[in-house]
Amino acid sequence: MHKNAGLIPFLKSLQFRLILSIILMAVLPTCIVAATILSSYEARALSIRESEVKSQTKILANQIAASEFMSGSNSTSDTVQTQIGMLTTIYDGRILIVDANLRVMYDTYHMDEGKTIISEEVVRGMKGEEFTTYDAENLYIELAVPIINPTDATNTIVGVLVTSVSTNNIQLNASYLQQITNIIVVLVITAIGFFGVLLSIRLVTPFKKLSDGIAAVQSGHIDGELMVKDYTETILICERFNEMMSKMKTMDESRQEFVSNVSHELKTPLTSMKVLADSINSMQGAPLELYQEFMSDITNEIERETKIINDLLSLVKMDKTASALNVSLVHMNDLIEQIMKRLQPIADQQKVRLVMESFRPVSAEVDEVKITLAITNLIENAIKYNKNNGEGWVHVSLNADHKYFYVKVEDNGMGMPEESLEHIYERFYRVDKSHSREIGGTGLGLAITRNAISMHKGAIKVHSELNEGTTFDVRIPLNYIV
Ligand code: ADP
């Protein structure tokens, strides 16, 4: 019963897919937004830091230029000192003052004083450019600003001010922000996952109800109709299911009816035989002629029983799918002629005139045996249910167009009442039961005929008037349609 338990069925379930979709739809945007905010924070913080340091460095460069420092005085002025102190403490930075000969005049770390440096930023600074680089690996921004002599009208560059500031605290803030975002993302995933599970359970419940309902119908707990009204889809499934159930019920009823009809039909000759045998047995010293008469009656009943069984077997064969057809190219004119030849003795016996009319030669792809059976039944009926006073006739005609061939079987016999026409193809249906039985009918002939024709994707129509006659029109495709 629990063949639906297990990992693979769960992964394939609607519930799992709903949970996954809800989580993905919520988590992906959250992660993207978090990552975007983080990276834009970092870029913005760096650019703010850069422009702040740049303006401070420029102020310092101007103050240095205005002081005596570049002209050889060893001591920096107070304002310069304050500015240097501010830059180095606030931004955790290092400041180098380089003179026009690229010699370090001042270093806040006092490590490189007196040394000559030829780096790109210093060289560019000496050319009057303001140069900034960001070292992402070692986390610092380096700036070079030219120191221009304010008293000189030609703007002589007397040195370069190089500032390096650490961006460590920006990184620290970024990683703190990252941690907070991670926590938020985890919380969001958990909350949405929880919500997803609840929602998916709710959404899937109607389908569970549906499956339970079907199981209940299957086990016979529910007799009425199945209905789960939660979704349009479940209503539709229920409607289809109910339709299917009622079709199956009808099929089951018709099968039961068929079985009871078959048993009844098979029992009738047996009962007659038993009555005949019992009565002859109970007669003591009955004459031989009586025995012979009773035995001949018993033989008739055996023949009847055999006919019913043969008809039933033909019908069962016809109930199979069309793939059971044994199709070949058949010359229909010859086939119908042969059938009529075979039926001529019965027609003679009934004093019925048989006439055939062929409008053109017709060859068709059909199952010869089944089509023979179908046409034989129609012509045999036309002879059987006819007048036997010598006025009866049966006309059989064959015609064709580019697509179909047409067989018409027309008689001027007893005809049928209109209300019977819709039933004549039913198994064991007879218009006049006793008369049909008298003339050897089983009620299966037209059922066999119709099945054979529909297996060929053909059609059969009947027109009949009581005491006037009957016409059967058959239409079958010339080429077999799979
Ligand atoms: P049966 O074996 O009784 O002939 P069929 O299935 O061939 O069974 O026919 C069903 C009933 O239809 C017959 O019992 C008969 O009453 C009626 N029927 C069929 N063909 C004709 C016909 N050509 N003229 C009048 N009645 C017919």
Short mmCIF file of C-alpha atoms and ligand atoms in Angstrom, two decimals:
data_model
loop_
_atom_site.label_atom_id
_atom_site.label_comp_id
_atom_site.label_asym_id
_atom_site.label_seq_id
_atom_site.Cartn_x
_atom_site.Cartn_y
_atom_site.Cartn_z
CA MET A 1 0.00 0.00 0.00
CA HIS A 2 2.85 2.37 0.85
CA LYS A 3 4.63 2.14 -2.46
CA ASN A 4 4.62 5.96 -2.54
CA ALA A 5 6.88 6.26 0.50
CA GLY A 6 10.61 6.84 -0.04
CA LEU A 7 13.00 9.55 -1.12
CA ILE A 8 12.49 9.49 -4.91
CA PRO A 9 8.68 9.75 -4.73
CA PHE A 10 9.06 12.59 -2.22
CA LEU A 11 11.50 14.43 -4.51
CA LYS A 12 9.04 14.00 -7.37
CA SER A 13 6.07 15.13 -5.28
CA LEU A 14 4.18 18.36 -5.89
CA GLN A 15 4.68 19.23 -2.22
CA PHE A 16 8.48 19.09 -2.44
CA ARG A 17 8.49 21.09 -5.65
CA LEU A 18 6.31 23.75 -4.07
CA ILE A 19 8.59 24.03 -1.03
CA LEU A 20 11.64 24.24 -3.29
CA SER A 21 10.07 26.88 -5.54
CA ILE A 22 8.96 29.02 -2.59
CA ILE A 23 12.41 28.84 -0.98
CA LEU A 24 14.24 29.56 -4.25
CA MET A 25 11.94 32.46 -5.08
CA ALA A 26 12.61 34.02 -1.69
CA VAL A 27 16.24 33.10 -1.13
CA LEU A 28 17.70 34.06 -4.48
CA PRO A 29 16.50 37.68 -4.37
CA THR A 30 17.53 37.99 -0.69
CA CYS A 31 21.05 36.77 -1.43
CA ILE A 32 21.38 38.99 -4.51
CA VAL A 33 20.17 42.07 -2.60
CA ALA A 34 22.51 41.31 0.33
CA ALA A 35 25.53 40.82 -1.95
CA THR A 36 24.74 44.01 -3.90
CA ILE A 37 24.37 46.10 -0.74
CA LEU A 38 27.63 44.73 0.64
CA SER A 39 29.70 45.39 -2.44
CA SER A 40 28.21 48.86 -3.02
CA TYR A 41 28.84 49.74 0.62
CA GLU A 42 32.50 48.84 0.20
CA ALA A 43 32.91 50.80 -3.04
CA ARG A 44 31.16 53.85 -1.61
CA ALA A 45 33.09 53.80 1.67
CA LEU A 46 36.37 53.58 -0.23
CA SER A 47 35.51 56.46 -2.55
CA ILE A 48 34.44 58.66 0.41
CA ARG A 49 37.65 57.79 2.27
CA GLU A 50 39.68 58.56 -0.84
CA SER A 51 38.14 62.00 -1.41
CA GLU A 52 38.38 62.92 2.28
CA VAL A 53 42.04 61.96 2.46
CA LYS A 54 42.69 63.70 -0.82
CA SER A 55 41.30 67.03 0.36
CA GLN A 56 43.14 66.73 3.70
CA THR A 57 46.38 65.92 1.84
CA LYS A 58 45.91 68.91 -0.43
CA ILE A 59 45.36 71.20 2.55
CA LEU A 60 48.49 69.79 4.12
CA ALA A 61 50.45 70.22 0.88
CA ASN A 62 49.41 73.88 0.77
CA GLN A 63 50.32 74.41 4.43
CA ILE A 64 53.73 72.79 3.87
CA ALA A 65 54.30 74.96 0.80
CA ALA A 66 53.41 78.06 2.80
CA SER A 67 55.76 77.11 5.67
CA GLU A 68 59.53 77.33 5.77
CA PHE A 69 59.77 73.54 5.70
CA MET A 70 60.66 73.03 2.07
CA SER A 71 63.27 75.77 2.14
CA GLY A 72 65.40 73.82 4.55
CA SER A 73 63.98 74.61 7.98
CA ASN A 74 64.10 71.37 9.84
CA SER A 75 61.12 71.94 11.96
CA THR A 76 57.54 71.77 10.73
CA SER A 77 55.14 74.54 11.75
CA ASP A 78 52.42 73.95 14.35
CA THR A 79 49.57 73.99 11.87
CA VAL A 80 51.44 71.53 9.67
CA GLN A 81 52.08 69.33 12.71
CA THR A 82 48.41 69.42 13.71
CA GLN A 83 47.30 68.54 10.18
CA ILE A 84 49.85 65.68 9.99
CA GLY A 85 48.76 64.45 13.42
CA MET A 86 45.09 64.49 12.38
CA LEU A 87 45.71 62.65 9.13
CA THR A 88 47.83 59.96 10.72
CA THR A 89 45.62 59.34 13.74
CA ILE A 90 42.18 59.53 12.14
CA TYR A 91 43.07 57.48 9.10
CA ASP A 92 45.86 55.39 10.59
CA GLY A 93 48.15 56.75 7.93
CA ARG A 94 51.77 57.45 7.05
CA ILE A 95 53.01 60.71 5.50
CA LEU A 96 56.17 61.24 3.48
CA ILE A 97 57.36 64.64 2.33
CA VAL A 98 59.68 64.27 -0.63
CA ASP A 99 61.74 67.18 -2.01
CA ALA A 100 62.43 68.07 -5.63
CA ASN A 101 65.47 65.74 -5.62
CA LEU A 102 63.18 62.81 -4.67
CA ARG A 103 64.78 62.65 -1.23
CA VAL A 104 62.53 61.90 1.75
CA MET A 105 62.61 64.99 3.97
CA TYR A 106 60.06 63.80 6.47
CA ASP A 107 58.50 60.41 7.34
CA THR A 108 55.93 60.02 10.12
CA TYR A 109 57.44 56.57 10.76
CA HIS A 110 60.97 58.12 10.63
CA MET A 111 62.16 55.08 8.67
CA ASP A 112 62.91 56.45 5.23
CA GLU A 113 64.14 59.99 6.05
CA GLY A 114 67.15 60.89 3.91
CA LYS A 115 66.46 58.09 1.44
CA THR A 116 65.68 58.71 -2.20
CA ILE A 117 62.47 57.22 -3.58
CA ILE A 118 61.67 56.80 -7.21
CA SER A 119 58.14 55.42 -7.25
CA GLU A 120 55.51 56.06 -9.88
CA GLU A 121 53.39 58.28 -7.66
CA VAL A 122 56.37 60.46 -6.63
CA VAL A 123 57.55 60.86 -10.23
CA ARG A 124 54.03 61.75 -11.35
CA GLY A 125 53.63 64.09 -8.41
CA MET A 126 56.79 65.92 -9.47
CA LYS A 127 55.19 66.39 -12.87
CA GLY A 128 52.23 68.12 -11.18
CA GLU A 129 49.77 65.22 -11.23
CA GLU A 130 47.67 64.13 -8.29
CA PHE A 131 47.90 60.37 -8.21
CA THR A 132 45.86 57.82 -6.23
CA THR A 133 46.19 54.03 -6.03
CA TYR A 134 44.26 51.48 -3.99
CA ASP A 135 46.05 48.33 -2.85
CA ALA A 136 43.19 45.90 -2.23
CA GLU A 137 45.54 43.18 -1.04
CA ASN A 138 47.29 45.17 1.68
CA LEU A 139 44.26 47.36 2.30
CA TYR A 140 45.57 50.90 1.88
CA ILE A 141 45.07 53.95 -0.32
CA GLU A 142 48.18 55.83 -1.48
CA LEU A 143 48.00 59.45 -2.63
CA ALA A 144 50.66 61.71 -4.10
CA VAL A 145 50.03 65.49 -4.28
CA PRO A 146 52.58 68.01 -5.63
CA ILE A 147 53.79 70.76 -3.24
CA ILE A 148 53.77 74.00 -5.21
CA ASN A 149 55.72 77.10 -4.19
CA PRO A 150 53.02 79.72 -3.53
CA THR A 151 55.39 82.67 -3.88
CA ASP A 152 56.54 81.65 -7.31
CA ALA A 153 54.40 82.87 -10.23
CA THR A 154 55.50 79.93 -12.41
CA ASN A 155 54.11 77.43 -9.88
CA THR A 156 57.39 75.61 -9.32
CA ILE A 157 56.93 72.15 -7.81
CA VAL A 158 59.17 71.99 -4.77
CA GLY A 159 58.27 68.52 -3.61
CA VAL A 160 55.66 65.79 -3.31
CA LEU A 161 53.46 64.87 -0.37
CA VAL A 162 52.78 61.12 -0.25
CA THR A 163 50.02 59.89 2.06
CA SER A 164 49.13 56.23 2.65
CA VAL A 165 46.03 55.50 4.71
CA SER A 166 44.79 52.15 5.85
CA THR A 167 41.32 50.94 4.79
CA ASN A 168 41.29 48.27 7.45
CA ASN A 169 38.31 49.67 9.33
CA ILE A 170 36.28 49.76 6.10
CA GLN A 171 37.00 46.07 5.67
CA LEU A 172 36.14 45.45 9.31
CA ASN A 173 32.81 47.21 8.84
CA ALA A 174 32.20 45.27 5.64
CA SER A 175 32.84 41.93 7.29
CA TYR A 176 30.63 42.92 10.23
CA LEU A 177 27.91 43.82 7.75
CA GLN A 178 28.50 40.50 5.99
CA GLN A 179 27.95 38.62 9.25
CA ILE A 180 24.70 40.46 9.93
CA THR A 181 23.51 39.82 6.38
CA ASN A 182 24.35 36.13 6.72
CA ILE A 183 22.28 35.93 9.89
CA ILE A 184 19.38 37.73 8.15
CA VAL A 185 19.62 35.42 5.13
CA VAL A 186 19.58 32.33 7.38
CA LEU A 187 16.58 33.71 9.30
CA VAL A 188 14.77 34.53 6.07
CA ILE A 189 15.46 31.02 4.68
CA THR A 190 14.23 29.40 7.89
CA ALA A 191 11.11 31.55 8.09
CA ILE A 192 10.25 31.14 4.42
CA GLY A 193 11.09 27.42 4.51
CA PHE A 194 8.68 27.02 7.41
CA PHE A 195 6.06 29.08 5.61
CA GLY A 196 6.73 27.05 2.42
CA VAL A 197 6.15 23.75 4.21
CA LEU A 198 2.87 25.02 5.72
CA LEU A 199 1.68 26.46 2.41
CA SER A 200 2.63 23.35 0.44
CA ILE A 201 0.78 21.11 2.90
CA ARG A 202 -2.29 23.31 2.50
CA LEU A 203 -2.05 23.42 -1.29
CA VAL A 204 -1.53 19.69 -1.66
CA THR A 205 -4.28 18.64 0.77
CA PRO A 206 -7.10 18.68 -1.85
CA PHE A 207 -5.09 16.23 -3.97
CA LYS A 208 -4.67 13.97 -0.94
CA LYS A 209 -8.45 14.23 -0.39
CA LEU A 210 -8.91 13.28 -4.03
CA SER A 211 -6.66 10.25 -3.78
CA ASP A 212 -8.32 9.15 -0.51
CA GLY A 213 -11.72 9.60 -2.14
CA ILE A 214 -10.74 7.47 -5.13
CA ALA A 215 -9.37 4.82 -2.77
CA ALA A 216 -12.66 4.88 -0.83
CA VAL A 217 -14.65 4.48 -4.05
CA GLN A 218 -12.31 1.64 -5.06
CA SER A 219 -12.82 -0.20 -1.81
CA GLY A 220 -16.57 0.37 -2.03
CA HIS A 221 -16.84 2.71 0.99
CA ILE A 222 -18.46 5.47 -1.06
CA ASP A 223 -21.39 4.75 -3.30
CA GLY A 224 -22.20 8.26 -4.46
CA GLU A 225 -20.20 10.66 -6.56
CA LEU A 226 -16.70 11.84 -5.72
CA MET A 227 -16.32 15.61 -5.31
CA VAL A 228 -13.41 17.76 -4.05
CA LYS A 229 -14.40 21.38 -4.58
CA ASP A 230 -11.17 23.13 -3.49
CA TYR A 231 -9.78 23.82 -6.98
CA THR A 232 -11.19 24.01 -10.49
CA GLU A 233 -8.69 21.27 -11.36
CA THR A 234 -9.92 18.91 -8.63
CA ILE A 235 -13.54 19.56 -9.67
CA LEU A 236 -12.57 18.68 -13.24
CA ILE A 237 -10.75 15.50 -12.17
CA CYS A 238 -13.75 14.48 -10.04
CA GLU A 239 -16.14 15.08 -12.92
CA ARG A 240 -14.00 12.99 -15.27
CA PHE A 241 -13.65 10.28 -12.63
CA ASN A 242 -17.41 10.18 -12.03
CA GLU A 243 -18.04 9.99 -15.79
CA MET A 244 -15.58 7.10 -16.03
CA MET A 245 -17.19 5.34 -13.08
CA SER A 246 -20.66 5.64 -14.57
CA LYS A 247 -19.37 4.32 -17.91
CA MET A 248 -17.77 1.40 -16.11
CA LYS A 249 -21.00 0.80 -14.22
CA THR A 250 -22.95 0.74 -17.49
CA MET A 251 -20.37 -1.60 -19.00
CA ASP A 252 -20.57 -3.84 -15.99
CA GLU A 253 -24.36 -3.88 -16.13
CA SER A 254 -24.35 -4.67 -19.84
CA ARG A 255 -21.79 -7.44 -19.23
CA GLN A 256 -23.96 -8.91 -16.50
CA GLU A 257 -26.99 -8.66 -18.75
CA PHE A 258 -25.04 -10.34 -21.54
CA VAL A 259 -23.95 -13.18 -19.27
CA SER A 260 -27.49 -13.72 -18.02
CA ASN A 261 -28.79 -13.59 -21.62
CA VAL A 262 -26.18 -16.09 -22.74
CA SER A 263 -27.03 -18.46 -19.89
CA HIS A 264 -30.71 -18.13 -20.65
CA GLU A 265 -30.23 -18.70 -24.38
CA LEU A 266 -27.98 -21.70 -23.82
CA LYS A 267 -30.33 -23.14 -21.24
CA THR A 268 -33.44 -23.02 -23.46
CA PRO A 269 -32.37 -25.79 -25.91
CA LEU A 270 -31.03 -27.84 -22.99
CA THR A 271 -34.36 -27.56 -21.15
CA SER A 272 -36.23 -28.62 -24.30
CA MET A 273 -33.89 -31.59 -24.71
CA LYS A 274 -34.39 -32.61 -21.09
CA VAL A 275 -38.18 -32.36 -21.39
CA LEU A 276 -38.10 -34.42 -24.58
CA ALA A 277 -35.78 -37.05 -23.11
CA ASP A 278 -37.72 -37.24 -19.82
CA SER A 279 -41.07 -37.67 -21.52
CA ILE A 280 -39.82 -40.41 -23.84
CA ASN A 281 -38.24 -42.15 -20.87
CA SER A 282 -41.43 -42.01 -18.87
CA MET A 283 -43.41 -43.60 -21.71
CA GLN A 284 -43.24 -47.31 -21.47
CA GLY A 285 -43.41 -49.26 -24.66
CA ALA A 286 -43.60 -46.13 -26.87
CA PRO A 287 -43.64 -46.87 -30.58
CA LEU A 288 -40.44 -46.50 -32.61
CA GLU A 289 -41.91 -43.62 -34.67
CA LEU A 290 -42.40 -41.59 -31.51
CA TYR A 291 -38.80 -42.26 -30.50
CA GLN A 292 -37.64 -41.14 -33.94
CA GLU A 293 -39.74 -37.98 -33.77
CA PHE A 294 -38.43 -37.09 -30.31
CA MET A 295 -34.84 -37.82 -31.35
CA SER A 296 -35.24 -35.58 -34.40
CA ASP A 297 -36.54 -32.79 -32.10
CA ILE A 298 -33.56 -33.33 -29.82
CA THR A 299 -31.20 -33.09 -32.84
CA ASN A 300 -32.84 -29.78 -33.81
CA GLU A 301 -32.21 -28.42 -30.33
CA ILE A 302 -28.57 -29.57 -30.48
CA GLU A 303 -28.20 -27.76 -33.82
CA ARG A 304 -29.67 -24.65 -32.30
CA GLU A 305 -27.34 -24.84 -29.33
CA THR A 306 -24.40 -25.23 -31.73
CA LYS A 307 -25.53 -22.20 -33.73
CA ILE A 308 -25.78 -20.04 -30.62
CA ILE A 309 -22.30 -21.14 -29.51
CA ASN A 310 -20.85 -20.47 -32.98
CA ASP A 311 -22.46 -17.03 -33.12
CA LEU A 312 -21.15 -16.23 -29.65
CA LEU A 313 -17.65 -17.25 -30.70
CA SER A 314 -17.85 -15.00 -33.78
CA LEU A 315 -19.02 -12.13 -31.60
CA VAL A 316 -16.19 -12.62 -29.11
CA LYS A 317 -13.70 -12.56 -31.98
CA MET A 318 -15.25 -9.30 -33.23
CA ASP A 319 -14.94 -7.74 -29.79
CA LYS A 320 -11.18 -7.73 -30.13
CA THR A 321 -9.40 -4.65 -31.40
CA ALA A 322 -9.13 -3.78 -35.08
CA SER A 323 -5.53 -5.06 -35.05
CA ALA A 324 -7.06 -8.55 -35.10
CA LEU A 325 -8.19 -7.91 -38.69
CA ASN A 326 -6.64 -10.03 -41.39
CA VAL A 327 -6.75 -7.50 -44.22
CA SER A 328 -6.25 -8.37 -47.92
CA LEU A 329 -7.39 -6.97 -51.26
CA VAL A 330 -10.76 -8.58 -51.99
CA HIS A 331 -12.81 -8.41 -55.17
CA MET A 332 -16.16 -7.52 -53.65
CA ASN A 333 -18.29 -8.39 -56.73
CA ASP A 334 -17.06 -12.00 -56.60
CA LEU A 335 -17.41 -12.17 -52.84
CA ILE A 336 -21.07 -11.05 -52.85
CA GLU A 337 -21.87 -13.37 -55.77
CA GLN A 338 -20.45 -16.32 -53.82
CA ILE A 339 -22.47 -15.40 -50.72
CA MET A 340 -25.67 -15.20 -52.77
CA LYS A 341 -24.93 -18.52 -54.42
CA ARG A 342 -24.54 -20.11 -51.00
CA LEU A 343 -27.81 -18.60 -49.78
CA GLN A 344 -29.78 -19.46 -52.94
CA PRO A 345 -31.09 -22.80 -51.54
CA ILE A 346 -32.58 -21.05 -48.46
CA ALA A 347 -34.08 -18.39 -50.73
CA ASP A 348 -35.58 -21.10 -52.95
CA GLN A 349 -37.01 -22.81 -49.91
CA GLN A 350 -38.63 -19.53 -48.83
CA LYS A 351 -39.70 -18.80 -52.41
CA VAL A 352 -37.76 -15.54 -52.29
CA ARG A 353 -36.20 -14.08 -55.45
CA LEU A 354 -32.55 -13.08 -55.03
CA VAL A 355 -31.21 -10.32 -57.32
CA MET A 356 -27.76 -8.82 -57.43
CA GLU A 357 -26.80 -5.54 -59.09
CA SER A 358 -23.16 -4.46 -59.50
CA PHE A 359 -22.57 -0.91 -60.69
CA ARG A 360 -18.83 -1.31 -61.15
CA PRO A 361 -16.00 -3.70 -60.29
CA VAL A 362 -14.93 -3.05 -56.68
CA SER A 363 -11.75 -4.16 -54.96
CA ALA A 364 -11.30 -3.29 -51.29
CA GLU A 365 -8.86 -3.91 -48.45
CA VAL A 366 -10.98 -5.91 -46.00
CA ASP A 367 -10.92 -8.95 -43.75
CA GLU A 368 -12.62 -11.42 -46.08
CA VAL A 369 -13.96 -13.74 -43.38
CA LYS A 370 -15.49 -10.97 -41.25
CA ILE A 371 -17.00 -9.05 -44.18
CA THR A 372 -18.46 -12.32 -45.54
CA LEU A 373 -20.07 -12.95 -42.17
CA ALA A 374 -21.50 -9.40 -42.02
CA ILE A 375 -23.01 -9.46 -45.53
CA THR A 376 -24.25 -13.06 -45.15
CA ASN A 377 -26.16 -12.09 -41.99
CA LEU A 378 -27.85 -9.17 -43.75
CA ILE A 379 -28.92 -11.20 -46.81
CA GLU A 380 -29.92 -14.19 -44.67
CA ASN A 381 -32.14 -11.93 -42.52
CA ALA A 382 -33.68 -10.38 -45.64
CA ILE A 383 -34.59 -13.90 -46.81
CA LYS A 384 -35.67 -15.20 -43.39
CA TYR A 385 -37.90 -12.27 -42.44
CA ASN A 386 -39.67 -12.24 -45.79
CA LYS A 387 -42.90 -13.43 -47.33
CA ASN A 388 -42.97 -17.08 -48.31
CA ASN A 389 -45.88 -16.79 -50.74
CA GLY A 390 -43.67 -16.33 -53.77
CA GLU A 391 -43.88 -12.53 -53.78
CA GLY A 392 -40.78 -11.95 -51.72
CA TRP A 393 -37.61 -10.54 -53.20
CA VAL A 394 -34.18 -9.44 -51.98
CA HIS A 395 -32.09 -6.90 -53.92
CA VAL A 396 -28.40 -6.69 -53.21
CA SER A 397 -26.44 -3.89 -54.86
CA LEU A 398 -22.75 -2.98 -54.86
CA ASN A 399 -21.39 0.44 -55.74
CA ALA A 400 -18.29 2.54 -54.97
CA ASP A 401 -16.80 6.01 -55.22
CA HIS A 402 -13.15 7.02 -54.82
CA LYS A 403 -13.25 6.46 -51.04
CA TYR A 404 -15.89 3.93 -50.06
CA PHE A 405 -17.79 0.96 -51.36
CA TYR A 406 -21.51 0.64 -50.64
CA VAL A 407 -23.57 -2.52 -50.16
CA LYS A 408 -27.34 -2.18 -50.07
CA VAL A 409 -29.57 -5.11 -48.98
CA GLU A 410 -33.22 -4.40 -49.66
CA ASP A 411 -36.22 -6.66 -49.13
CA ASN A 412 -40.01 -6.43 -49.34
CA GLY A 413 -40.46 -8.62 -46.29
CA MET A 414 -42.16 -8.13 -42.94
CA GLY A 415 -40.23 -5.01 -41.93
CA MET A 416 -39.82 -3.80 -38.36
CA PRO A 417 -41.66 -1.33 -36.14
CA GLU A 418 -39.80 1.97 -35.71
CA GLU A 419 -39.22 1.56 -31.96
CA SER A 420 -37.29 -1.67 -32.60
CA LEU A 421 -34.78 -0.10 -34.97
CA GLU A 422 -32.53 1.33 -32.27
CA HIS A 423 -32.26 -2.08 -30.57
CA ILE A 424 -31.71 -4.47 -33.46
CA TYR A 425 -27.88 -4.36 -33.11
CA GLU A 426 -28.04 -5.33 -29.42
CA ARG A 427 -26.98 -8.85 -28.56
CA PHE A 428 -29.93 -11.28 -28.29
CA TYR A 429 -32.45 -8.63 -29.34
CA ARG A 430 -35.24 -9.96 -31.54
CA VAL A 431 -38.27 -8.05 -32.75
CA ASP A 432 -40.53 -11.04 -32.47
CA LYS A 433 -38.83 -13.51 -30.16
CA SER A 434 -40.95 -16.53 -30.85
CA HIS A 435 -41.00 -16.01 -34.61
CA SER A 436 -37.25 -15.45 -34.71
CA ARG A 437 -36.69 -18.58 -32.68
CA GLU A 438 -38.96 -20.53 -34.99
CA ILE A 439 -36.86 -19.59 -37.98
CA GLY A 440 -33.61 -20.31 -36.19
CA GLY A 441 -32.55 -16.78 -35.13
CA THR A 442 -30.20 -16.26 -32.21
CA GLY A 443 -30.44 -12.46 -31.97
CA LEU A 444 -26.68 -12.20 -32.48
CA GLY A 445 -26.50 -11.80 -36.27
CA LEU A 446 -26.81 -8.01 -36.50
CA ALA A 447 -24.50 -7.49 -33.48
CA ILE A 448 -21.87 -9.50 -35.36
CA THR A 449 -22.53 -7.52 -38.55
CA ARG A 450 -22.22 -4.14 -36.89
CA ASN A 451 -19.02 -5.11 -35.05
CA ALA A 452 -17.43 -6.37 -38.27
CA ILE A 453 -18.33 -3.13 -40.07
CA SER A 454 -17.07 -0.85 -37.32
CA MET A 455 -13.79 -2.80 -37.16
CA HIS A 456 -13.38 -1.70 -40.79
CA LYS A 457 -14.23 1.91 -39.79
CA GLY A 458 -17.42 1.62 -41.82
CA ALA A 459 -21.06 2.47 -41.07
CA ILE A 460 -24.43 0.73 -41.25
CA LYS A 461 -27.86 2.33 -41.54
CA VAL A 462 -31.31 0.77 -41.55
CA HIS A 463 -34.60 1.88 -42.98
CA SER A 464 -37.66 -0.25 -42.38
CA GLU A 465 -41.41 -0.13 -42.55
CA LEU A 466 -43.66 -2.72 -41.01
CA ASN A 467 -45.14 -5.08 -43.60
CA GLU A 468 -43.40 -3.09 -46.37
CA GLY A 469 -39.78 -4.15 -46.19
CA THR A 470 -36.36 -3.29 -44.91
CA THR A 471 -33.20 -1.72 -46.37
CA PHE A 472 -29.74 -1.95 -44.85
CA ASP A 473 -27.10 0.46 -46.22
CA VAL A 474 -23.47 -0.39 -45.53
CA ARG A 475 -20.52 1.91 -46.24
CA ILE A 476 -16.91 0.71 -45.87
CA PRO A 477 -13.63 2.49 -46.81
CA LEU A 478 -11.93 1.01 -49.87
CA ASN A 479 -8.55 1.35 -48.20
CA TYR A 480 -8.12 -0.02 -44.74
CA ILE A 481 -7.62 2.76 -42.19
CA VAL A 482 -5.33 1.80 -39.33
P1 ADP B 1 -31.62 -13.15 -35.50
O1 ADP B 1 -30.60 -14.17 -35.28
O2 ADP B 1 -32.79 -13.24 -34.61
O3 ADP B 1 -31.98 -12.94 -36.91
P2 ADP B 1 -30.35 -10.58 -35.78
O4 ADP B 1 -29.44 -9.89 -34.82
O5 ADP B 1 -29.79 -10.95 -37.10
O6 ADP B 1 -30.92 -11.81 -34.99
O7 ADP B 1 -31.59 -9.65 -35.98
C1 ADP B 1 -32.23 -9.08 -34.90
C2 ADP B 1 -33.72 -8.94 -35.16
O8 ADP B 1 -33.94 -7.92 -36.13
C3 ADP B 1 -34.32 -10.15 -35.74
O9 ADP B 1 -34.76 -11.01 -34.74
C4 ADP B 1 -35.47 -9.61 -36.56
O10 ADP B 1 -36.59 -9.49 -35.74
C5 ADP B 1 -35.03 -8.24 -36.96
N1 ADP B 1 -34.58 -8.21 -38.37
C6 ADP B 1 -33.32 -8.29 -38.83
N2 ADP B 1 -33.27 -8.17 -40.18
C7 ADP B 1 -34.53 -8.02 -40.60
C8 ADP B 1 -35.16 -7.84 -41.88
N3 ADP B 1 -34.45 -7.80 -42.99
N4 ADP B 1 -36.50 -7.70 -41.89
C9 ADP B 1 -37.23 -7.72 -40.78
N5 ADP B 1 -36.72 -7.89 -39.56
C10 ADP B 1 -35.37 -8.03 -39.44
#
